[in-house]
Amino acid sequence: MSRSRPRLGLACVLVLSGTLVAVPTASAATPRVATTDYTVDVAAADTGPAIADSMYGVFYEDINRAADGGLYAELVQNRSFEYDPADNAAYTGMTAWAPTAPDGVRGTAAVVDDAGRLNERNRRYLRLDLPAGGGGYGVINAGYNSGIRVERQRSYDFSVWARTDVTAGTPLTVRITDPAGAALASPLRITLRGDGWTKYTGTFRATGSSTTGRLSVTGAGGGTVRLDMVSLFPRDTFKGRPNGMRRDLAEKIAALRPGFLRFPGGCLVNTGSHYGYTAPDWERRRSYQWKDTVGPVEERATNANFWGYNQSYGIGYYEYFQFAEDIGAMALPVVPALVTGCGQNRATDDPELLRRHIQDTLDLIEFANGPASSQWGGLRARMGHPEPFGLTHLGVGNEENLPDAFFERFRQFRTAIEAAHPDITVVSNSGPDDAGGTFDRLWELNRAAGVEMVDEHYYNSPEWFLQNNERYDAYDRAGPKVFLGEYASQDNRFYNALTEAAYMTGLERNADIVKLASYAPLLANEDYVQWRPDMIWFNNHASWGSASYEVQKLFMTNVGDEVVPSRASGTPTTTVPITGAVGLSTWATSAAYDDVVVTSADGTTLLRDDFSAGASNWTHSSGRGSWSVVDGAYVQSDAAAEDTMVTAGDPGWRDYDLRVTATKRSGQEGFLVAFGVQSTGNYYWWNLGGWGNTVSAVEKATGGAKQQMISKPGTIETGQAYDLRIQVRGRQVTLFLDGQEWGSFTDDRVAEPFRQVVTRDRATGELVLKVVNAQAADARTRIDLGTQVRVSSTAQVTTLQGGPDDVNTASFTPIQPRTSRLTGVRNTFSHTFPAYSVTFIRIGATERTTP
């Protein structure tokens, strides 16, 4: 997963000026949007592509605090005192901890990194110098979100690694309390003995419930106590696993019945240093390397998480494999390819390091599949799983934006893996977007090398998902198969879920090409969000599925075994030209603009501004950045500000040329020139030198959500003046850079709101008719199943329906499935699919036999 642009909230609108949309037919008979008529014709006795059991799965990445404070059931934050400013500028080794002196007598508490550490990978520990005589002193932990959640009559296992220099021993008292100090369980009393690291354990039985609990650990009697790996774990984990998963979150994932589990990333795989923990001056920000994450938890490293916090590796590769097995999913790990992505875009040129990572990957396969008598299979067995996990698929790399450098390394991984393990499917990828130069080059390389499966990723506007249902219809049936490893519409409203559902009908129709698909991201802690949308939301005491979760669950639990050929009529369309004002913007860059000229197609001047008289023509629509006229140019001087749009002109302008001179003054990227501007969330812009000054693209924003229309690799030089011209004619746009045509596109795809697919469930003998109606009009539909099957007169119906702006929250979940019985089903029957709905109809059908 990677994006350098945060995504704005979706204001749901179906008909926008400058957008080609499908619209329902009008009617003066009713004040609401009229019903639209459709037909669905099903060749019910015919068979289309088989659908793999693993068609739909889940992608797990530690983003939005998905692991620590999330799926990993540990309740203590920063349990090993390893938080560091390298993880987050606000962090210290004492983050989430505070000294406590319940008897008023204070000692000292300090995080120490010295030769007395627990082990080389768990380097830091807490040193407590206790006051002599009476009185306790120690530390208290605040947990995640509002605190540590405990439930009355539930058991919680405490453990700590500790040592004391007091020969007679040191009494340690451990308490769970509310913020005011009131007990939520009887205290544990432990006596530390000896100056060697020893693990001490105990169990609490909660006497009260709280979501704001605190854990305190205090010692008394003087001397020095050293503590590390302070842990509080609920006994009630998923499947009762020690060091296991938070039950409610794991159960929501299991309820999807995922066919596979892709892990651990994402940007965690291909960012940071690829050198190991043991390298000299080891880098805190390292790519996710599996050997760091196995073995006893107290011996595992921690790491700076790409998304801005610390990750403990409490959930490591063993736990991922075990979780996949527990939920009945195929494990699909992803390993680094030594080319960074996610805005970093660097290739590590170190042949010895590459050989080490290739060997690590071979060792990973042995860890998953080797016998207990092998080195790495033996480690798996010692961790509690003597039988192999049965790994079949493995990804190399994630969203690399340097296609040739990536593929050179990928081929070496693939060659080594296939030589040692020819039964493993090695998965490549196509970069971070659905199209563009990187995408095209990687697909060219993958096809030429006969790669078996390519991982595609894209996050786009709802409109894009309605426009691109046929994306995989034209893919080469003899080429690599597709793993759609990450996709989502840019928000969490029901309308987003509807457009994703519409798109999924195209995935199923092309099940011979799209073999695996997973929405992303999977999890989000509501208080630690780096990315939106997300499938499952949670805090420290509750979890809830988004509207997209409900759509994914409906599809994932009603897949079927094969596609049944079918076709549907479309929605009437209305074509309008691209219209709108013009704009200037920057992103983490200071830039100067001059000599703005807008002329109509007949040569009439609509706007001419050299800023000699100021900038009165321009409106600062975003409110971000610092704009002023400097030396006769319009300058945005704040090199840290993002999305600083200023606009000028008329939203009704059409068929015009925009010309401007742009100069980058400083900062991380280039500049942005907008056209077709209707509002702050609806426009096109030419983004030159975006994505860390590596790519230039035209992006279209609809309701704040963006999609790319065209993109190419490109950088913008500081101090160089660029002559930019944008020509808009109807829905055709042509762009010129320094007098040369840079590219062009025609925005003429129809956002079709009515989509369907039919599959067959061989176990039940049912046809599963899946219909998405992503519009304000009801869809009155004539369904024709042909004459070659006998159908049951009643059918089961499952419906998701709501307002387009509905959002599921912790306290209100308007998007929930409703089941009902449909009567009067015949070979030809009519059914009205409600506005803004996803409907699955399971129809009993048996093939007629000829007398």
mmCIF file with all atom_site columns, N, CA and C in Angstrom, residues 755-808:
data_model
loop_
_atom_site.group_PDB
_atom_site.id
_atom_site.type_symbol
_atom_site.label_atom_id
_atom_site.label_alt_id
_atom_site.label_comp_id
_atom_site.label_asym_id
_atom_site.label_entity_id
_atom_site.label_seq_id
_atom_site.pdbx_PDB_ins_code
_atom_site.Cartn_x
_atom_site.Cartn_y
_atom_site.Cartn_z
_atom_site.occupancy
_atom_site.B_iso_or_equiv
_atom_site.pdbx_formal_charge
_atom_site.auth_seq_id
_atom_site.auth_comp_id
_atom_site.auth_asym_id
_atom_site.auth_atom_id
_atom_site.pdbx_PDB_model_num
ATOM 1   N N  . ARG A 1 755 ? -25.133 -3.061  -12.122 1.00 0.00 ? 755 ARG A N  1
ATOM 2   C CA . ARG A 1 755 ? -24.227 -4.147  -12.504 1.00 0.00 ? 755 ARG A CA 1
ATOM 3   C C  . ARG A 1 755 ? -24.726 -5.449  -11.888 1.00 0.00 ? 755 ARG A C  1
ATOM 4   N N  . GLN A 1 756 ? -24.387 -6.557  -12.546 1.00 0.00 ? 756 GLN A N  1
ATOM 5   C CA . GLN A 1 756 ? -24.810 -7.858  -12.042 1.00 0.00 ? 756 GLN A CA 1
ATOM 6   C C  . GLN A 1 756 ? -23.835 -8.945  -12.479 1.00 0.00 ? 756 GLN A C  1
ATOM 7   N N  . VAL A 1 757 ? -23.875 -10.047 -11.769 1.00 0.00 ? 757 VAL A N  1
ATOM 8   C CA . VAL A 1 757 ? -23.169 -11.265 -12.149 1.00 0.00 ? 757 VAL A CA 1
ATOM 9   C C  . VAL A 1 757 ? -23.953 -12.429 -11.571 1.00 0.00 ? 757 VAL A C  1
ATOM 10  N N  . VAL A 1 758 ? -23.824 -13.594 -12.174 1.00 0.00 ? 758 VAL A N  1
ATOM 11  C CA . VAL A 1 758 ? -24.504 -14.792 -11.698 1.00 0.00 ? 758 VAL A CA 1
ATOM 12  C C  . VAL A 1 758 ? -23.457 -15.889 -11.537 1.00 0.00 ? 758 VAL A C  1
ATOM 13  N N  . THR A 1 759 ? -23.516 -16.582 -10.395 1.00 0.00 ? 759 THR A N  1
ATOM 14  C CA . THR A 1 759 ? -22.642 -17.735 -10.184 1.00 0.00 ? 759 THR A CA 1
ATOM 15  C C  . THR A 1 759 ? -23.492 -18.935 -9.791  1.00 0.00 ? 759 THR A C  1
ATOM 16  N N  . ARG A 1 760 ? -22.869 -20.113 -9.841  1.00 0.00 ? 760 ARG A N  1
ATOM 17  C CA . ARG A 1 760 ? -23.577 -21.340 -9.469  1.00 0.00 ? 760 ARG A CA 1
ATOM 18  C C  . ARG A 1 760 ? -22.903 -21.950 -8.248  1.00 0.00 ? 760 ARG A C  1
ATOM 19  N N  . ASP A 1 761 ? -23.712 -22.271 -7.239  1.00 0.00 ? 761 ASP A N  1
ATOM 20  C CA . ASP A 1 761 ? -23.250 -22.979 -6.055  1.00 0.00 ? 761 ASP A CA 1
ATOM 21  C C  . ASP A 1 761 ? -23.576 -24.451 -6.255  1.00 0.00 ? 761 ASP A C  1
ATOM 22  N N  . ARG A 1 762 ? -22.566 -25.235 -6.574  1.00 0.00 ? 762 ARG A N  1
ATOM 23  C CA . ARG A 1 762 ? -22.820 -26.635 -6.907  1.00 0.00 ? 762 ARG A CA 1
ATOM 24  C C  . ARG A 1 762 ? -23.276 -27.438 -5.692  1.00 0.00 ? 762 ARG A C  1
ATOM 25  N N  . ALA A 1 763 ? -22.853 -27.058 -4.503  1.00 0.00 ? 763 ALA A N  1
ATOM 26  C CA . ALA A 1 763 ? -23.247 -27.810 -3.307  1.00 0.00 ? 763 ALA A CA 1
ATOM 27  C C  . ALA A 1 763 ? -24.738 -27.712 -3.046  1.00 0.00 ? 763 ALA A C  1
ATOM 28  N N  . THR A 1 764 ? -25.326 -26.550 -3.333  1.00 0.00 ? 764 THR A N  1
ATOM 29  C CA . THR A 1 764 ? -26.760 -26.360 -3.074  1.00 0.00 ? 764 THR A CA 1
ATOM 30  C C  . THR A 1 764 ? -27.606 -26.432 -4.337  1.00 0.00 ? 764 THR A C  1
ATOM 31  N N  . GLY A 1 765 ? -26.964 -26.420 -5.510  1.00 0.00 ? 765 GLY A N  1
ATOM 32  C CA . GLY A 1 765 ? -27.703 -26.404 -6.762  1.00 0.00 ? 765 GLY A CA 1
ATOM 33  C C  . GLY A 1 765 ? -28.366 -25.080 -7.061  1.00 0.00 ? 765 GLY A C  1
ATOM 34  N N  . GLU A 1 766 ? -27.886 -24.015 -6.429  1.00 0.00 ? 766 GLU A N  1
ATOM 35  C CA . GLU A 1 766 ? -28.532 -22.714 -6.597  1.00 0.00 ? 766 GLU A CA 1
ATOM 36  C C  . GLU A 1 766 ? -27.768 -21.823 -7.565  1.00 0.00 ? 766 GLU A C  1
ATOM 37  N N  . LEU A 1 767 ? -28.525 -20.997 -8.274  1.00 0.00 ? 767 LEU A N  1
ATOM 38  C CA . LEU A 1 767 ? -27.970 -19.854 -8.981  1.00 0.00 ? 767 LEU A CA 1
ATOM 39  C C  . LEU A 1 767 ? -27.939 -18.674 -8.000  1.00 0.00 ? 767 LEU A C  1
ATOM 40  N N  . VAL A 1 768 ? -26.823 -17.966 -7.961  1.00 0.00 ? 768 VAL A N  1
ATOM 41  C CA . VAL A 1 768 ? -26.716 -16.799 -7.088  1.00 0.00 ? 768 VAL A CA 1
ATOM 42  C C  . VAL A 1 768 ? -26.678 -15.564 -7.979  1.00 0.00 ? 768 VAL A C  1
ATOM 43  N N  . LEU A 1 769 ? -27.799 -14.863 -8.050  1.00 0.00 ? 769 LEU A N  1
ATOM 44  C CA . LEU A 1 769 ? -27.914 -13.636 -8.836  1.00 0.00 ? 769 LEU A CA 1
ATOM 45  C C  . LEU A 1 769 ? -27.517 -12.467 -7.947  1.00 0.00 ? 769 LEU A C  1
ATOM 46  N N  . LYS A 1 770 ? -26.465 -11.744 -8.333  1.00 0.00 ? 770 LYS A N  1
ATOM 47  C CA . LYS A 1 770 ? -25.916 -10.651 -7.532  1.00 0.00 ? 770 LYS A CA 1
ATOM 48  C C  . LYS A 1 770 ? -26.105 -9.356  -8.312  1.00 0.00 ? 770 LYS A C  1
ATOM 49  N N  . VAL A 1 771 ? -26.881 -8.443  -7.758  1.00 0.00 ? 771 VAL A N  1
ATOM 50  C CA . VAL A 1 771 ? -27.243 -7.219  -8.460  1.00 0.00 ? 771 VAL A CA 1
ATOM 51  C C  . VAL A 1 771 ? -26.879 -6.018  -7.594  1.00 0.00 ? 771 VAL A C  1
ATOM 52  N N  . VAL A 1 772 ? -26.211 -5.056  -8.198  1.00 0.00 ? 772 VAL A N  1
ATOM 53  C CA . VAL A 1 772 ? -25.851 -3.813  -7.524  1.00 0.00 ? 772 VAL A CA 1
ATOM 54  C C  . VAL A 1 772 ? -26.581 -2.673  -8.210  1.00 0.00 ? 772 VAL A C  1
ATOM 55  N N  . ASN A 1 773 ? -27.293 -1.871  -7.428  1.00 0.00 ? 773 ASN A N  1
ATOM 56  C CA . ASN A 1 773 ? -27.985 -0.695  -7.957  1.00 0.00 ? 773 ASN A CA 1
ATOM 57  C C  . ASN A 1 773 ? -27.467 0.526   -7.201  1.00 0.00 ? 773 ASN A C  1
ATOM 58  N N  . ALA A 1 774 ? -26.451 1.184   -7.765  1.00 0.00 ? 774 ALA A N  1
ATOM 59  C CA . ALA A 1 774 ? -25.748 2.277   -7.083  1.00 0.00 ? 774 ALA A CA 1
ATOM 60  C C  . ALA A 1 774 ? -26.265 3.635   -7.531  1.00 0.00 ? 774 ALA A C  1
ATOM 61  N N  . GLN A 1 775 ? -27.571 3.818   -7.499  1.00 0.00 ? 775 GLN A N  1
ATOM 62  C CA . GLN A 1 775 ? -28.173 5.072   -7.947  1.00 0.00 ? 775 GLN A CA 1
ATOM 63  C C  . GLN A 1 775 ? -29.423 5.363   -7.124  1.00 0.00 ? 775 GLN A C  1
ATOM 64  N N  . ALA A 1 776 ? -29.949 6.566   -7.309  1.00 0.00 ? 776 ALA A N  1
ATOM 65  C CA . ALA A 1 776 ? -31.109 7.010   -6.531  1.00 0.00 ? 776 ALA A CA 1
ATOM 66  C C  . ALA A 1 776 ? -32.421 6.445   -7.043  1.00 0.00 ? 776 ALA A C  1
ATOM 67  N N  . ALA A 1 777 ? -32.409 5.796   -8.199  1.00 0.00 ? 777 ALA A N  1
ATOM 68  C CA . ALA A 1 777 ? -33.632 5.237   -8.772  1.00 0.00 ? 777 ALA A CA 1
ATOM 69  C C  . ALA A 1 777 ? -33.738 3.754   -8.465  1.00 0.00 ? 777 ALA A C  1
ATOM 70  N N  . ASP A 1 778 ? -34.955 3.289   -8.161  1.00 0.00 ? 778 ASP A N  1
ATOM 71  C CA . ASP A 1 778 ? -35.191 1.852   -8.108  1.00 0.00 ? 778 ASP A CA 1
ATOM 72  C C  . ASP A 1 778 ? -34.954 1.249   -9.485  1.00 0.00 ? 778 ASP A C  1
ATOM 73  N N  . ALA A 1 779 ? -34.531 -0.013  -9.512  1.00 0.00 ? 779 ALA A N  1
ATOM 74  C CA . ALA A 1 779 ? -34.270 -0.696  -10.787 1.00 0.00 ? 779 ALA A CA 1
ATOM 75  C C  . ALA A 1 779 ? -35.297 -1.814  -10.969 1.00 0.00 ? 779 ALA A C  1
ATOM 76  N N  . ARG A 1 780 ? -36.332 -1.528  -11.774 1.00 0.00 ? 780 ARG A N  1
ATOM 77  C CA . ARG A 1 780 ? -37.361 -2.530  -12.075 1.00 0.00 ? 780 ARG A CA 1
ATOM 78  C C  . ARG A 1 780 ? -36.799 -3.436  -13.166 1.00 0.00 ? 780 ARG A C  1
ATOM 79  N N  . THR A 1 781 ? -36.650 -4.729  -12.852 1.00 0.00 ? 781 THR A N  1
ATOM 80  C CA . THR A 1 781 ? -35.835 -5.601  -13.694 1.00 0.00 ? 781 THR A CA 1
ATOM 81  C C  . THR A 1 781 ? -36.592 -6.857  -14.097 1.00 0.00 ? 781 THR A C  1
ATOM 82  N N  . ARG A 1 782 ? -36.555 -7.148  -15.378 1.00 0.00 ? 782 ARG A N  1
ATOM 83  C CA . ARG A 1 782 ? -37.095 -8.402  -15.905 1.00 0.00 ? 782 ARG A CA 1
ATOM 84  C C  . ARG A 1 782 ? -35.945 -9.393  -15.991 1.00 0.00 ? 782 ARG A C  1
ATOM 85  N N  . ILE A 1 783 ? -36.064 -10.499 -15.256 1.00 0.00 ? 783 ILE A N  1
ATOM 86  C CA . ILE A 1 783 ? -35.003 -11.501 -15.167 1.00 0.00 ? 783 ILE A CA 1
ATOM 87  C C  . ILE A 1 783 ? -35.438 -12.731 -15.951 1.00 0.00 ? 783 ILE A C  1
ATOM 88  N N  . ASP A 1 784 ? -34.632 -13.105 -16.931 1.00 0.00 ? 784 ASP A N  1
ATOM 89  C CA . ASP A 1 784 ? -34.951 -14.231 -17.809 1.00 0.00 ? 784 ASP A CA 1
ATOM 90  C C  . ASP A 1 784 ? -33.886 -15.304 -17.618 1.00 0.00 ? 784 ASP A C  1
ATOM 91  N N  . LEU A 1 785 ? -34.277 -16.446 -17.040 1.00 0.00 ? 785 LEU A N  1
ATOM 92  C CA . LEU A 1 785 ? -33.359 -17.554 -16.804 1.00 0.00 ? 785 LEU A CA 1
ATOM 93  C C  . LEU A 1 785 ? -33.358 -18.568 -17.932 1.00 0.00 ? 785 LEU A C  1
ATOM 94  N N  . GLY A 1 786 ? -34.047 -18.274 -18.991 1.00 0.00 ? 786 GLY A N  1
ATOM 95  C CA . GLY A 1 786 ? -34.120 -19.207 -20.106 1.00 0.00 ? 786 GLY A CA 1
ATOM 96  C C  . GLY A 1 786 ? -35.051 -20.363 -19.814 1.00 0.00 ? 786 GLY A C  1
ATOM 97  N N  . THR A 1 787 ? -35.040 -21.348 -20.699 1.00 0.00 ? 787 THR A N  1
ATOM 98  C CA . THR A 1 787 ? -35.994 -22.459 -20.592 1.00 0.00 ? 787 THR A CA 1
ATOM 99  C C  . THR A 1 787 ? -35.325 -23.790 -20.278 1.00 0.00 ? 787 THR A C  1
ATOM 100 N N  . GLN A 1 788 ? -33.999 -23.773 -20.089 1.00 0.00 ? 788 GLN A N  1
ATOM 101 C CA . GLN A 1 788 ? -33.283 -25.045 -19.935 1.00 0.00 ? 788 GLN A CA 1
ATOM 102 C C  . GLN A 1 788 ? -33.151 -25.499 -18.485 1.00 0.00 ? 788 GLN A C  1
ATOM 103 N N  . VAL A 1 789 ? -33.685 -24.727 -17.555 1.00 0.00 ? 789 VAL A N  1
ATOM 104 C CA . VAL A 1 789 ? -33.624 -25.130 -16.147 1.00 0.00 ? 789 VAL A CA 1
ATOM 105 C C  . VAL A 1 789 ? -35.010 -25.047 -15.527 1.00 0.00 ? 789 VAL A C  1
ATOM 106 N N  . ARG A 1 790 ? -35.204 -25.878 -14.513 1.00 0.00 ? 790 ARG A N  1
ATOM 107 C CA . ARG A 1 790 ? -36.383 -25.761 -13.657 1.00 0.00 ? 790 ARG A CA 1
ATOM 108 C C  . ARG A 1 790 ? -35.974 -24.955 -12.429 1.00 0.00 ? 790 ARG A C  1
ATOM 109 N N  . VAL A 1 791 ? -36.816 -24.022 -12.042 1.00 0.00 ? 791 VAL A N  1
ATOM 110 C CA . VAL A 1 791 ? -36.455 -23.162 -10.918 1.00 0.00 ? 791 VAL A CA 1
ATOM 111 C C  . VAL A 1 791 ? -37.461 -23.336 -9.793  1.00 0.00 ? 791 VAL A C  1
ATOM 112 N N  . SER A 1 792 ? -36.982 -23.171 -8.584  1.00 0.00 ? 792 SER A N  1
ATOM 113 C CA . SER A 1 792 ? -37.862 -23.181 -7.421  1.00 0.00 ? 792 SER A CA 1
ATOM 114 C C  . SER A 1 792 ? -38.689 -21.908 -7.408  1.00 0.00 ? 792 SER A C  1
ATOM 115 N N  . SER A 1 793 ? -39.887 -22.000 -6.877  1.00 0.00 ? 793 SER A N  1
ATOM 116 C CA . SER A 1 793 ? -40.790 -20.843 -6.905  1.00 0.00 ? 793 SER A CA 1
ATOM 117 C C  . SER A 1 793 ? -40.466 -19.827 -5.815  1.00 0.00 ? 793 SER A C  1
ATOM 118 N N  . THR A 1 794 ? -39.659 -20.236 -4.842  1.00 0.00 ? 794 THR A N  1
ATOM 119 C CA . THR A 1 794 ? -39.242 -19.291 -3.805  1.00 0.00 ? 794 THR A CA 1
ATOM 120 C C  . THR A 1 794 ? -37.721 -19.223 -3.783  1.00 0.00 ? 794 THR A C  1
ATOM 121 N N  . ALA A 1 795 ? -37.209 -18.096 -3.351  1.00 0.00 ? 795 ALA A N  1
ATOM 122 C CA . ALA A 1 795 ? -35.762 -17.885 -3.322  1.00 0.00 ? 795 ALA A CA 1
ATOM 123 C C  . ALA A 1 795 ? -35.401 -17.087 -2.078  1.00 0.00 ? 795 ALA A C  1
ATOM 124 N N  . GLN A 1 796 ? -34.179 -17.279 -1.627  1.00 0.00 ? 796 GLN A N  1
ATOM 125 C CA . GLN A 1 796 ? -33.672 -16.496 -0.493  1.00 0.00 ? 796 GLN A CA 1
ATOM 126 C C  . GLN A 1 796 ? -33.043 -15.206 -1.013  1.00 0.00 ? 796 GLN A C  1
ATOM 127 N N  . VAL A 1 797 ? -33.368 -14.100 -0.376  1.00 0.00 ? 797 VAL A N  1
ATOM 128 C CA . VAL A 1 797 ? -32.866 -12.787 -0.774  1.00 0.00 ? 797 VAL A CA 1
ATOM 129 C C  . VAL A 1 797 ? -32.098 -12.180 0.387   1.00 0.00 ? 797 VAL A C  1
ATOM 130 N N  . THR A 1 798 ? -30.909 -11.700 0.117   1.00 0.00 ? 798 THR A N  1
ATOM 131 C CA . THR A 1 798 ? -30.130 -10.943 1.100   1.00 0.00 ? 798 THR A CA 1
ATOM 132 C C  . THR A 1 798 ? -29.862 -9.571  0.520   1.00 0.00 ? 798 THR A C  1
ATOM 133 N N  . THR A 1 799 ? -30.156 -8.532  1.280   1.00 0.00 ? 799 THR A N  1
ATOM 134 C CA . THR A 1 799 ? -30.088 -7.167  0.771   1.00 0.00 ? 799 THR A CA 1
ATOM 135 C C  . THR A 1 799 ? -29.293 -6.277  1.722   1.00 0.00 ? 799 THR A C  1
ATOM 136 N N  . LEU A 1 800 ? -28.436 -5.486  1.145   1.00 0.00 ? 800 LEU A N  1
ATOM 137 C CA . LEU A 1 800 ? -27.825 -4.345  1.828   1.00 0.00 ? 800 LEU A CA 1
ATOM 138 C C  . LEU A 1 800 ? -28.418 -3.099  1.198   1.00 0.00 ? 800 LEU A C  1
ATOM 139 N N  . GLN A 1 801 ? -28.993 -2.235  2.015   1.00 0.00 ? 801 GLN A N  1
ATOM 140 C CA . GLN A 1 801 ? -29.632 -1.036  1.483   1.00 0.00 ? 801 GLN A CA 1
ATOM 141 C C  . GLN A 1 801 ? -29.487 0.098   2.481   1.00 0.00 ? 801 GLN A C  1
ATOM 142 N N  . GLY A 1 802 ? -29.312 1.313   1.972   1.00 0.00 ? 802 GLY A N  1
ATOM 143 C CA . GLY A 1 802 ? -29.219 2.473   2.846   1.00 0.00 ? 802 GLY A CA 1
ATOM 144 C C  . GLY A 1 802 ? -29.044 3.733   2.051   1.00 0.00 ? 802 GLY A C  1
ATOM 145 N N  . GLY A 1 803 ? -28.820 4.813   2.756   1.00 0.00 ? 803 GLY A N  1
ATOM 146 C CA . GLY A 1 803 ? -28.523 6.072   2.096   1.00 0.00 ? 803 GLY A CA 1
ATOM 147 C C  . GLY A 1 803 ? -27.089 6.086   1.616   1.00 0.00 ? 803 GLY A C  1
ATOM 148 N N  . PRO A 1 804 ? -26.803 6.801   0.549   1.00 0.00 ? 804 PRO A N  1
ATOM 149 C CA . PRO A 1 804 ? -25.448 6.787   0.001   1.00 0.00 ? 804 PRO A CA 1
ATOM 150 C C  . PRO A 1 804 ? -24.407 7.325   0.965   1.00 0.00 ? 804 PRO A C  1
ATOM 151 N N  . ASP A 1 805 ? -24.800 8.205   1.887   1.00 0.00 ? 805 ASP A N  1
ATOM 152 C CA . ASP A 1 805 ? -23.853 8.777   2.840   1.00 0.00 ? 805 ASP A CA 1
ATOM 153 C C  . ASP A 1 805 ? -23.818 8.038   4.170   1.00 0.00 ? 805 ASP A C  1
ATOM 154 N N  . ASP A 1 806 ? -24.550 6.936   4.290   1.00 0.00 ? 806 ASP A N  1
ATOM 155 C CA . ASP A 1 806 ? -24.561 6.184   5.545   1.00 0.00 ? 806 ASP A CA 1
ATOM 156 C C  . ASP A 1 806 ? -23.171 5.648   5.864   1.00 0.00 ? 806 ASP A C  1
ATOM 157 N N  . VAL A 1 807 ? -22.800 5.744   7.132   1.00 0.00 ? 807 VAL A N  1
ATOM 158 C CA . VAL A 1 807 ? -21.512 5.245   7.616   1.00 0.00 ? 807 VAL A CA 1
ATOM 159 C C  . VAL A 1 807 ? -21.770 4.416   8.859   1.00 0.00 ? 807 VAL A C  1
ATOM 160 N N  . ASN A 1 808 ? -21.238 3.217   8.911   1.00 0.00 ? 808 ASN A N  1
ATOM 161 C CA . ASN A 1 808 ? -21.319 2.412   10.126  1.00 0.00 ? 808 ASN A CA 1
ATOM 162 C C  . ASN A 1 808 ? -20.342 2.946   11.166  1.00 0.00 ? 808 ASN A C  1
#
